CSV table of C-alpha atoms and ligand atoms in Angstrom, one decimal:
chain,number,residue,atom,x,y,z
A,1,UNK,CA,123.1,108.1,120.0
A,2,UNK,CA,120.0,106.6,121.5
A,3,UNK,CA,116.8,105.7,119.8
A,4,UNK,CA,113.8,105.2,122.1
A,5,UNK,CA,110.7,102.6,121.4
A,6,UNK,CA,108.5,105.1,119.4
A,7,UNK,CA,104.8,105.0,120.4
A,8,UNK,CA,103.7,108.5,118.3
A,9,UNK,CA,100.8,108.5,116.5
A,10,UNK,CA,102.5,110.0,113.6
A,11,UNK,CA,104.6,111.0,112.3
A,12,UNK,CA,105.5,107.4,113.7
A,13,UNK,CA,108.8,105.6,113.9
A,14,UNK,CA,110.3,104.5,111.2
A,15,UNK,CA,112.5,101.2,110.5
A,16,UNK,CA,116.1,101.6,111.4
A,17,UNK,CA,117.5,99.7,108.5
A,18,UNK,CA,115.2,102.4,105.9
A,19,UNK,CA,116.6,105.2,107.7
A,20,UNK,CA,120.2,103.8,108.0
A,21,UNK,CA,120.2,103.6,104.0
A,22,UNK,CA,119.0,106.7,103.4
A,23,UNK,CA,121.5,108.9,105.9
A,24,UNK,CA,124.2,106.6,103.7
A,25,UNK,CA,122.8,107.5,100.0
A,26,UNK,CA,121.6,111.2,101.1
A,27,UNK,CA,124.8,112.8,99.8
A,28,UNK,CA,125.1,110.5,96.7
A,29,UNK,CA,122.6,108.0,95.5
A,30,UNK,CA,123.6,105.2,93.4
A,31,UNK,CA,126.8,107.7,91.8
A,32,UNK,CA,124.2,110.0,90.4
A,33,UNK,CA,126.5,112.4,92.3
A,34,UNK,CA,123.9,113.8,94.0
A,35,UNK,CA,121.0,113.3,96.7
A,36,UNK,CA,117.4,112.5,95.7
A,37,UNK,CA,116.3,115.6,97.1
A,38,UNK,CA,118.8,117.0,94.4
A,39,UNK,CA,117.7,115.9,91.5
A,40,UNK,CA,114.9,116.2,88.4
A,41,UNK,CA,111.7,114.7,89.3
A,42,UNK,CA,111.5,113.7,85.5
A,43,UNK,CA,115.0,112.4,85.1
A,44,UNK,CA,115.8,108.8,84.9
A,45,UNK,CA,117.2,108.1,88.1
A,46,UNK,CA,114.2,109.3,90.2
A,47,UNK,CA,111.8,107.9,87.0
A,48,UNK,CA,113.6,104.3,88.2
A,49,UNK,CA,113.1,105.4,92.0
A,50,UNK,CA,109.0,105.9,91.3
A,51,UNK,CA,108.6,103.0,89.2
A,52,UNK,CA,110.2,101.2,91.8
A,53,UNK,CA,108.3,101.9,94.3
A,54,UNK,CA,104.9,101.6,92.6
A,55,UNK,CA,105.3,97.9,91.7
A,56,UNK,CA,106.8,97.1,95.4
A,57,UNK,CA,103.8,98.4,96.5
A,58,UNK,CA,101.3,96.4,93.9
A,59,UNK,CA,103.2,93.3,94.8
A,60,UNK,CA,102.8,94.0,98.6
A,61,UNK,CA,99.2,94.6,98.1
A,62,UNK,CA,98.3,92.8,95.6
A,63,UNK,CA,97.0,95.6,93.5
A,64,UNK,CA,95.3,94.2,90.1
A,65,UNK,CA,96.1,96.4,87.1
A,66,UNK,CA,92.9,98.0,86.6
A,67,UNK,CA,93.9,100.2,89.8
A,68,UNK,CA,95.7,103.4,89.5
A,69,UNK,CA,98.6,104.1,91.9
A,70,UNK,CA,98.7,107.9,93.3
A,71,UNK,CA,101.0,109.2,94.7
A,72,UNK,CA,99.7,112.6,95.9
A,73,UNK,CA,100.5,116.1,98.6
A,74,UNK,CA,97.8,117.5,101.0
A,75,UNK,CA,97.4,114.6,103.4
A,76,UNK,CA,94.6,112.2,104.0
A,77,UNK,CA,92.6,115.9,105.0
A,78,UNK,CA,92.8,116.8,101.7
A,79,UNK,CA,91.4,113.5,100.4
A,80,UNK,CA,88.4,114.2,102.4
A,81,UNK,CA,87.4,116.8,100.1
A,82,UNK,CA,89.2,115.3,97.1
A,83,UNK,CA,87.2,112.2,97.6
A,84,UNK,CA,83.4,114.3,96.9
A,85,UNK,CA,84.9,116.6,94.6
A,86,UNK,CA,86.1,114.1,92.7
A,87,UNK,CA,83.4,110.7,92.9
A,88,UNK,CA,79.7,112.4,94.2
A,89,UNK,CA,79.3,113.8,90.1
A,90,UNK,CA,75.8,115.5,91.4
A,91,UNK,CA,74.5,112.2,93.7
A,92,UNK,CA,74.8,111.9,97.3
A,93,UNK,CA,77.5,109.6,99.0
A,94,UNK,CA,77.1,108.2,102.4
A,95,UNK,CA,79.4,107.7,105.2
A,96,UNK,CA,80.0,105.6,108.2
A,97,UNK,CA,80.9,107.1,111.4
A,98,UNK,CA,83.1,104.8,113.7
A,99,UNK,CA,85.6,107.7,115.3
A,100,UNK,CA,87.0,110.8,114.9
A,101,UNK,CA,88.4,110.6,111.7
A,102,UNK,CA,85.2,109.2,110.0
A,103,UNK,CA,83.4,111.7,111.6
A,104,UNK,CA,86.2,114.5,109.8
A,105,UNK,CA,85.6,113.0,106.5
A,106,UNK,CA,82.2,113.5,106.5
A,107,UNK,CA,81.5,116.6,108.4
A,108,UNK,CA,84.4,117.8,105.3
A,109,UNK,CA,82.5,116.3,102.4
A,110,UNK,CA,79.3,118.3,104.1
A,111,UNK,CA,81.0,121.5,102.5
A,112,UNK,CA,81.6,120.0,99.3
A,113,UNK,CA,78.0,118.3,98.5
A,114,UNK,CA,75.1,116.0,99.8
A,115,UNK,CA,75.9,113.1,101.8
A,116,UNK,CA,74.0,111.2,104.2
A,117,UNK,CA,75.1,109.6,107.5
A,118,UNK,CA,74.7,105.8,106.9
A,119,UNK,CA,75.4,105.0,110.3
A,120,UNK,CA,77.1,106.3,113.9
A,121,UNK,CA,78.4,104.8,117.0
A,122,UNK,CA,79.3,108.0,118.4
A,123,UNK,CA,76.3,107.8,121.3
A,124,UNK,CA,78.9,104.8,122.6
A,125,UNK,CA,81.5,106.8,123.1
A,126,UNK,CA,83.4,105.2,119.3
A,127,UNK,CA,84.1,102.1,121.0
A,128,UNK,CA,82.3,99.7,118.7
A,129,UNK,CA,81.4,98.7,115.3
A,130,UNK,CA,77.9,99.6,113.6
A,131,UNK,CA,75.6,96.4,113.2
A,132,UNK,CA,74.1,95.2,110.1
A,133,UNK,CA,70.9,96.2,110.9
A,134,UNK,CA,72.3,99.6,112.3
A,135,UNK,CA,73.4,100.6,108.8
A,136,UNK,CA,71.2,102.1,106.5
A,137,UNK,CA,72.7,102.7,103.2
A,138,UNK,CA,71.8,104.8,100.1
A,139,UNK,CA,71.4,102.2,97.1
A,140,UNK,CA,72.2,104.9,94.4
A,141,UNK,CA,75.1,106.5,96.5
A,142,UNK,CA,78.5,107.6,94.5
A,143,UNK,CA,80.1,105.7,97.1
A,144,UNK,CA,80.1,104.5,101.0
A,145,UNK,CA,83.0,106.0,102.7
A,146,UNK,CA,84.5,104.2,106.0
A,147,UNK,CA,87.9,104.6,108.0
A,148,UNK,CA,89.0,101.1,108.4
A,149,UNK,CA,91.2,102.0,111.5
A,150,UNK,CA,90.3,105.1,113.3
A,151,UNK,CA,94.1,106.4,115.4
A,152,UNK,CA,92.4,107.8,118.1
A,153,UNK,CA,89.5,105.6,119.2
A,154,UNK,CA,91.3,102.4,118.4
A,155,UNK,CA,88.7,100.9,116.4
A,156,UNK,CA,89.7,98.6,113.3
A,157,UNK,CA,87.3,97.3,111.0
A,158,UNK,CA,88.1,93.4,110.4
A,159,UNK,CA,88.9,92.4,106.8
A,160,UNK,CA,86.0,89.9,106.8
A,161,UNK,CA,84.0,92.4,107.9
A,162,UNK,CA,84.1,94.6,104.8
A,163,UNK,CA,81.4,93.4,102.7
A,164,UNK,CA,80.2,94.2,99.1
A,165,UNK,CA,77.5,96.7,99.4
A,166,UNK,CA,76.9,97.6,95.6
A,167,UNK,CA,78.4,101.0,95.4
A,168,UNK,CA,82.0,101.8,95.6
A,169,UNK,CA,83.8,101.4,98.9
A,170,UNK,CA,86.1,104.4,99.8
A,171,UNK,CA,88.3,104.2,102.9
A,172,UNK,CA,90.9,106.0,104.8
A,173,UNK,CA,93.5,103.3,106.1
A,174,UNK,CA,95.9,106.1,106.9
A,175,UNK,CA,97.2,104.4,110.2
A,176,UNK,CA,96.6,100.4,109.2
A,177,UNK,CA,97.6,100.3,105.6
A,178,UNK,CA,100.3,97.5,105.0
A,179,UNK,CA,99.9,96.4,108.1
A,180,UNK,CA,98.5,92.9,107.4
A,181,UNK,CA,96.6,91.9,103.8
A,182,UNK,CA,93.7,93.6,102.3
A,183,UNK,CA,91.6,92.6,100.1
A,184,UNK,CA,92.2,95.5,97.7
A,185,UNK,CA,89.5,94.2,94.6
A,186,UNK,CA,86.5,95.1,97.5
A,187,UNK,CA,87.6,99.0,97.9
A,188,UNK,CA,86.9,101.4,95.1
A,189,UNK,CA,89.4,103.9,96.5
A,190,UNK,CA,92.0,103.7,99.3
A,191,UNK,CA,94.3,106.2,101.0
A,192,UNK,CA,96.3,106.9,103.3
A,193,UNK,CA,98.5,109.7,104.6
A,194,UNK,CA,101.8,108.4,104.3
A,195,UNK,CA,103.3,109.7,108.2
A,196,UNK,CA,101.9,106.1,109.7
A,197,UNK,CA,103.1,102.8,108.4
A,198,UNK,CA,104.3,104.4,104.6
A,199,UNK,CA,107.2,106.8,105.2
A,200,UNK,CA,107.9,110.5,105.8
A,201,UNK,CA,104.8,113.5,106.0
A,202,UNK,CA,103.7,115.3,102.7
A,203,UNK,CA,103.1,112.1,101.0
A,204,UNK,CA,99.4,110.4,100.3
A,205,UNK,CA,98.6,107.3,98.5
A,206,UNK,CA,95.6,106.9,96.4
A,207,UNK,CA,94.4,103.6,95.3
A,208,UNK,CA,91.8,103.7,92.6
A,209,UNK,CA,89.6,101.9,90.5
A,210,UNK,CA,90.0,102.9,86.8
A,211,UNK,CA,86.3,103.5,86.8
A,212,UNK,CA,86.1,105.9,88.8
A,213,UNK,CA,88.7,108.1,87.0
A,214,UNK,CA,87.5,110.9,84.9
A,215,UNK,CA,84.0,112.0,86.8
A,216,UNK,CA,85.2,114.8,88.1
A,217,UNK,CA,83.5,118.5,87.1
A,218,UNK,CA,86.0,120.4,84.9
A,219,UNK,CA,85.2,122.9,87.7
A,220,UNK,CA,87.7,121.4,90.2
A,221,UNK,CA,91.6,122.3,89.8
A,222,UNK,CA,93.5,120.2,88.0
A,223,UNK,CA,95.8,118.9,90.8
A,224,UNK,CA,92.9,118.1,92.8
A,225,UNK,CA,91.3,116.2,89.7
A,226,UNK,CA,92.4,112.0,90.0
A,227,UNK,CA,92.1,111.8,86.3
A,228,UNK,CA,94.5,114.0,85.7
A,229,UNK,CA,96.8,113.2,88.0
A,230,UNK,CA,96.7,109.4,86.8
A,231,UNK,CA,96.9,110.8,82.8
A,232,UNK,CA,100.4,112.3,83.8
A,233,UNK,CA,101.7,109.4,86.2
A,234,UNK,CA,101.1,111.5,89.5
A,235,UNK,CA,103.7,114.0,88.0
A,236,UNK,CA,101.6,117.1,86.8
A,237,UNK,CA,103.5,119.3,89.1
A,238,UNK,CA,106.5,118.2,90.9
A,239,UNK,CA,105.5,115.3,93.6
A,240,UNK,CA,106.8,114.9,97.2
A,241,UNK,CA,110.2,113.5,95.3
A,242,UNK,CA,112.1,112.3,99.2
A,243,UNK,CA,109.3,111.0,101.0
A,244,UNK,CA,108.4,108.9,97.7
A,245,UNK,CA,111.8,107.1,97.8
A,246,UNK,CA,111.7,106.9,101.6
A,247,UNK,CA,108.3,105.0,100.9
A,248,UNK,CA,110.2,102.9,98.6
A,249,UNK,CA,112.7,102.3,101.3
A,250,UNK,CA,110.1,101.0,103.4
A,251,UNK,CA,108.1,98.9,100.6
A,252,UNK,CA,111.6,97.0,100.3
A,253,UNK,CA,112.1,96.7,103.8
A,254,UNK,CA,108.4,95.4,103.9
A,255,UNK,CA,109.1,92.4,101.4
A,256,UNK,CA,111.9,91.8,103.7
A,257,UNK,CA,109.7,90.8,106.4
A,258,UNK,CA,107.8,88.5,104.5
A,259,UNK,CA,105.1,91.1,102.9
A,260,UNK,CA,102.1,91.8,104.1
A,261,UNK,CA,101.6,88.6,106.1
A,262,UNK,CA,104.9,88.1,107.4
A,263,UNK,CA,104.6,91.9,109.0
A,264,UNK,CA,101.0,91.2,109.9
A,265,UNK,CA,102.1,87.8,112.4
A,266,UNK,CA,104.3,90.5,114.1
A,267,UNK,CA,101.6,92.4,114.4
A,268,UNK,CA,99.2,90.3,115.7
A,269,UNK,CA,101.7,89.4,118.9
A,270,UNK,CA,102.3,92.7,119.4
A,271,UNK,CA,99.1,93.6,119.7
A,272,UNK,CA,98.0,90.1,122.0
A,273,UNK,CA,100.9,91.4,124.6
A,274,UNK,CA,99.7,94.7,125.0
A,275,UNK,CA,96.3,93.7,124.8
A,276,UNK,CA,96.8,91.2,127.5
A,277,UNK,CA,98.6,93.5,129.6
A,278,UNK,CA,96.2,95.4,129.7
A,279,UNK,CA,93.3,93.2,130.3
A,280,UNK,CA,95.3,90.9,133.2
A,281,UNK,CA,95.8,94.3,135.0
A,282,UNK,CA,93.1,93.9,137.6
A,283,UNK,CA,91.8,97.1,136.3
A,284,UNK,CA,94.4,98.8,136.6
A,285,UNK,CA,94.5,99.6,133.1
A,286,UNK,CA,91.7,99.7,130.9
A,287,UNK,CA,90.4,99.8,126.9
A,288,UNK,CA,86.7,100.3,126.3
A,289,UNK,CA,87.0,99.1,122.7
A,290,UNK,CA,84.7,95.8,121.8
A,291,UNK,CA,87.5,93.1,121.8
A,292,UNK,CA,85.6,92.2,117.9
A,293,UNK,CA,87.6,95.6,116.9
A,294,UNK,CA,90.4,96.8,118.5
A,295,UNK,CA,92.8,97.8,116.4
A,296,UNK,CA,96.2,96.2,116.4
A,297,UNK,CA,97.7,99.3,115.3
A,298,UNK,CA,96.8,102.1,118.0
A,299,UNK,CA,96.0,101.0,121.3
A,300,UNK,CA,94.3,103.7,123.5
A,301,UNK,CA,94.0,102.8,127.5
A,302,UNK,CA,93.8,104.7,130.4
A,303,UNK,CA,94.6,104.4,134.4
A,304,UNK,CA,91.9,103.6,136.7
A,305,UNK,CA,93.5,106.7,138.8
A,306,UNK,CA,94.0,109.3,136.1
A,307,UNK,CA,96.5,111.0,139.1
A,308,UNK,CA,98.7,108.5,138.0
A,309,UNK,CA,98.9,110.0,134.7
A,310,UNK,CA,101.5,112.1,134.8
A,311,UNK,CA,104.1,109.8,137.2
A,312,UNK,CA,103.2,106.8,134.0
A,313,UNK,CA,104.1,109.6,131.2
A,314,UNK,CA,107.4,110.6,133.1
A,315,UNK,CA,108.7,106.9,134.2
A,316,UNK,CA,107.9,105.8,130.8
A,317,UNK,CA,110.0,108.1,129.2
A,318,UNK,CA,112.8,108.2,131.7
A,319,UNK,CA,112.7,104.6,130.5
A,320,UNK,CA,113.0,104.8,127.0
A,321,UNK,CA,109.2,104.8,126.0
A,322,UNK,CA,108.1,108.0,123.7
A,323,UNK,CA,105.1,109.4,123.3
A,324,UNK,CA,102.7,107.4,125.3
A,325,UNK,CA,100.0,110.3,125.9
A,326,UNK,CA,96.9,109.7,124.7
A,327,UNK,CA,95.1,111.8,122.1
A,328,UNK,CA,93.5,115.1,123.8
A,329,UNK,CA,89.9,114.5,122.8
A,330,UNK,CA,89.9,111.4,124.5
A,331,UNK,CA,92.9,111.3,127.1
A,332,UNK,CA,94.8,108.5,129.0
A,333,UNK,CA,97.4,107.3,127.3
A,334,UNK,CA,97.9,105.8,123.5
A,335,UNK,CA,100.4,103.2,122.0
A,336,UNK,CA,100.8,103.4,118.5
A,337,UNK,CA,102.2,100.4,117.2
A,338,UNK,CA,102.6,100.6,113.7
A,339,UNK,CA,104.9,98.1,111.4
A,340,UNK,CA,108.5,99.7,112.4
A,341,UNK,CA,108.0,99.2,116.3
A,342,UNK,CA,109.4,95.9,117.2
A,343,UNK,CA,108.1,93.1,119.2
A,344,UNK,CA,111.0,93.5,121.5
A,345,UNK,CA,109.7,97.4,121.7
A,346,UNK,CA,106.2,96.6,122.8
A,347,UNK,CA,108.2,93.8,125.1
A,348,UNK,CA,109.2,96.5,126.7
A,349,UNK,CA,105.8,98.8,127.5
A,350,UNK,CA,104.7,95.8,128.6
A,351,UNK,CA,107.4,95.4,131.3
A,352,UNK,CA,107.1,98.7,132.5
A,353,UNK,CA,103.3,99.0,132.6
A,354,UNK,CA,103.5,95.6,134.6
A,355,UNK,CA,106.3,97.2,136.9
A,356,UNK,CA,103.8,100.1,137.0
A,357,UNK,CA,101.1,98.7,138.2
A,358,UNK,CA,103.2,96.2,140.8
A,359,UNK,CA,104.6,99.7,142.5
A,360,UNK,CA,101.4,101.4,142.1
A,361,UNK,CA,98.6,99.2,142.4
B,18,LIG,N1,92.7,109.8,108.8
B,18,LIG,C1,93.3,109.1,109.8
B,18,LIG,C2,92.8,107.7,110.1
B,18,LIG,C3,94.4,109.6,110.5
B,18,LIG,O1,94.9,109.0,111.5
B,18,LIG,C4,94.8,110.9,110.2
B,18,LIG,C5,96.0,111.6,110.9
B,18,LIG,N2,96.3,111.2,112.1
B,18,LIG,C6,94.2,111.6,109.1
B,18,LIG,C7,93.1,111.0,108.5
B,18,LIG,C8,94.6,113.0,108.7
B,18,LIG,O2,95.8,112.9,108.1
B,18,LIG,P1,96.7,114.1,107.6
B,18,LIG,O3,97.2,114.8,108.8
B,18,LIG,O4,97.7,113.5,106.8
B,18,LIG,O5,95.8,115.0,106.8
């Protein structure tokens, strides 16, 4: 068997050790006899698995009680429409537009009610934050939404940067979440689509406030209703039950690494060596992204000759580097570098693109 340095977007590598445990518990966890794909969501051995995994993951994040942990189906998509159908209660919610997935969210909630566009930095290509004075937000909005990492531009919002605006702050960290500390007491709601840093696809975490449970219209299904869902523990129909214990699997591994900031200083060098390759390249490679927010999750760059393209995509993969092509709306090529990619993996992209550029520059 060989396992290649994972670069995909996501569904994204995850850690060895996670999936070594589950391939040895997948015919019989713990003696129950059976697999956890086997067995009653409501009995006590995956009761003890969801528990579990819910207070790893408020000790990771730091999660104060007066949050509500869901565990939820339909991707971070379906949170784009959840999101309005469950917090706009009539008002109008406005939304920041820093990259493709922002500008999902919002184009999404369009369908579901009235929301304004607070501020964009499409007409530079997403390769930027919005300024203060760029932003012009709604005082009596339900909430502000923003996506604190957007996948395919590369943009990452800076914790210090997220300030208190006086309505609720609702954000997508799909592909950053528990990848360094957040300051979870400034964020009304957070999710994420689990396929990223969390575990398997079919999973999606909701972090939210308790007060803004219970404004939904009885109008909405239940199952898309938060209040709901929170009243009957994220169990109101039978929840992604394998992909929630894989998650645990990964919130254990997590505290292994030293939490949130012991996985973030990995993070941070991975991102400085591939950054830096990039940048001492002569121009050989390049990221248009403001250095004040590039993300240190997915790093997009291209080649100066984009005929090189498809010689980089084939070396790199002869060579034990997966899924380097960029995203097709913007091209070039994409590193996704999320927590289960080791330093020593990013080590090695960064060989090879040096090598690259030596033989082809
Ligand atoms: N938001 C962000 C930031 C994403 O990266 C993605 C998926 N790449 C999504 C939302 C959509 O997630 P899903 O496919 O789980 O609906």
């Amino acid at each position: 068997m060989t396992r290649v340095w994972n670069f995909s977007a996501g569904p994204a590598a995850l850690p060895e050790e996670v999936l070594r445990q589950a391939q040895e518990e997948l015919l019989d966890w713990h003696g129950a006899g059976c697999g956890v794909m086997e067995m009653s969501h409501r009995g006590k051995e995956f009761t003890s698995i969801v528990e579990t995994a819910e207070a790893d993951l408020r000790e990771l994040m730091g999660i104060p009680a007066h949050y509500k942990v869901l565990f939820l189906q339909g991707g971070a998509t379906q949170q784009f429409a959840q999101i309005p159908m469950n917090l706009l209660a009539g008002r109008s919610a406005d939304y920041i537009v820093t990259g493709s997935w922002s500008k999902k969210a919002f184009k999404e909630a369009q369908r579901i009610g009235s929301v304004r566009l607070a501020a964009s930095t499409e007409g530079d290509g997403f390769t930027r934050l919005p300024t203060a004075e760029e932003i012009r937000l709604d005082p009596f909005a339900a909430y502000l939404h923003v996506c604190t990492n957007e996948t395919i531009h590369g943009v990452e919002i800076p914790a210090e940067r997220i300030a208190d605006t006086g309505v609720p702050l609702v954000a997508d960290m799909s592909s950053h979440i528990l990848s360094r500390p957040v300051p979870v007491e400034k964020f009304g709601l957070i999710y994420a689509g689990a396929q990223k840093n969390i575990g398997p696809s079919g999973l999606t975490l909701v972090i939210i406030h308790r007060d803004l449970l219970g404004m939904a219209p009885l109008s909405i299904p239940s199952v898309m209703d938060y209040s709901v869902m929170a009243e009957n523990g994220s169990m109101l129909n039978t929840p992604p039950t394998f992909a929630i214990y894989i998650a645990g699997l990964v919130f254990q591994w997590l505290k292994r690494q030293g939490g949130l900031a012991g996985i973030a200083a990995v993070n941070t060098e991975k991102a400085r060596i591939l950054y830096d390759a990039i940048d001492s390249s002569g121009g050989f490679y390049s990221n248009p992204v403001d250095p004040d927010c590039r993300s240190a999750m997915n790093v997009p760059f291209v080649l100066a000759d984009p005929e090189l393209d498809t010689t980089f995509l084939a070396e790199s993969k002869a060579a034990g580097l997966m899924a380097l092509k960029g995203h097709k709306s913007v091209g070039g090529m994409r590193a996704s570098i999320y927590n289960a990619v080791p330093l020593a993996g990013v080590q090695a992209l960064v060989d090879f693109m040096n090598d690259f550029a030596r033989r082809n520059g």
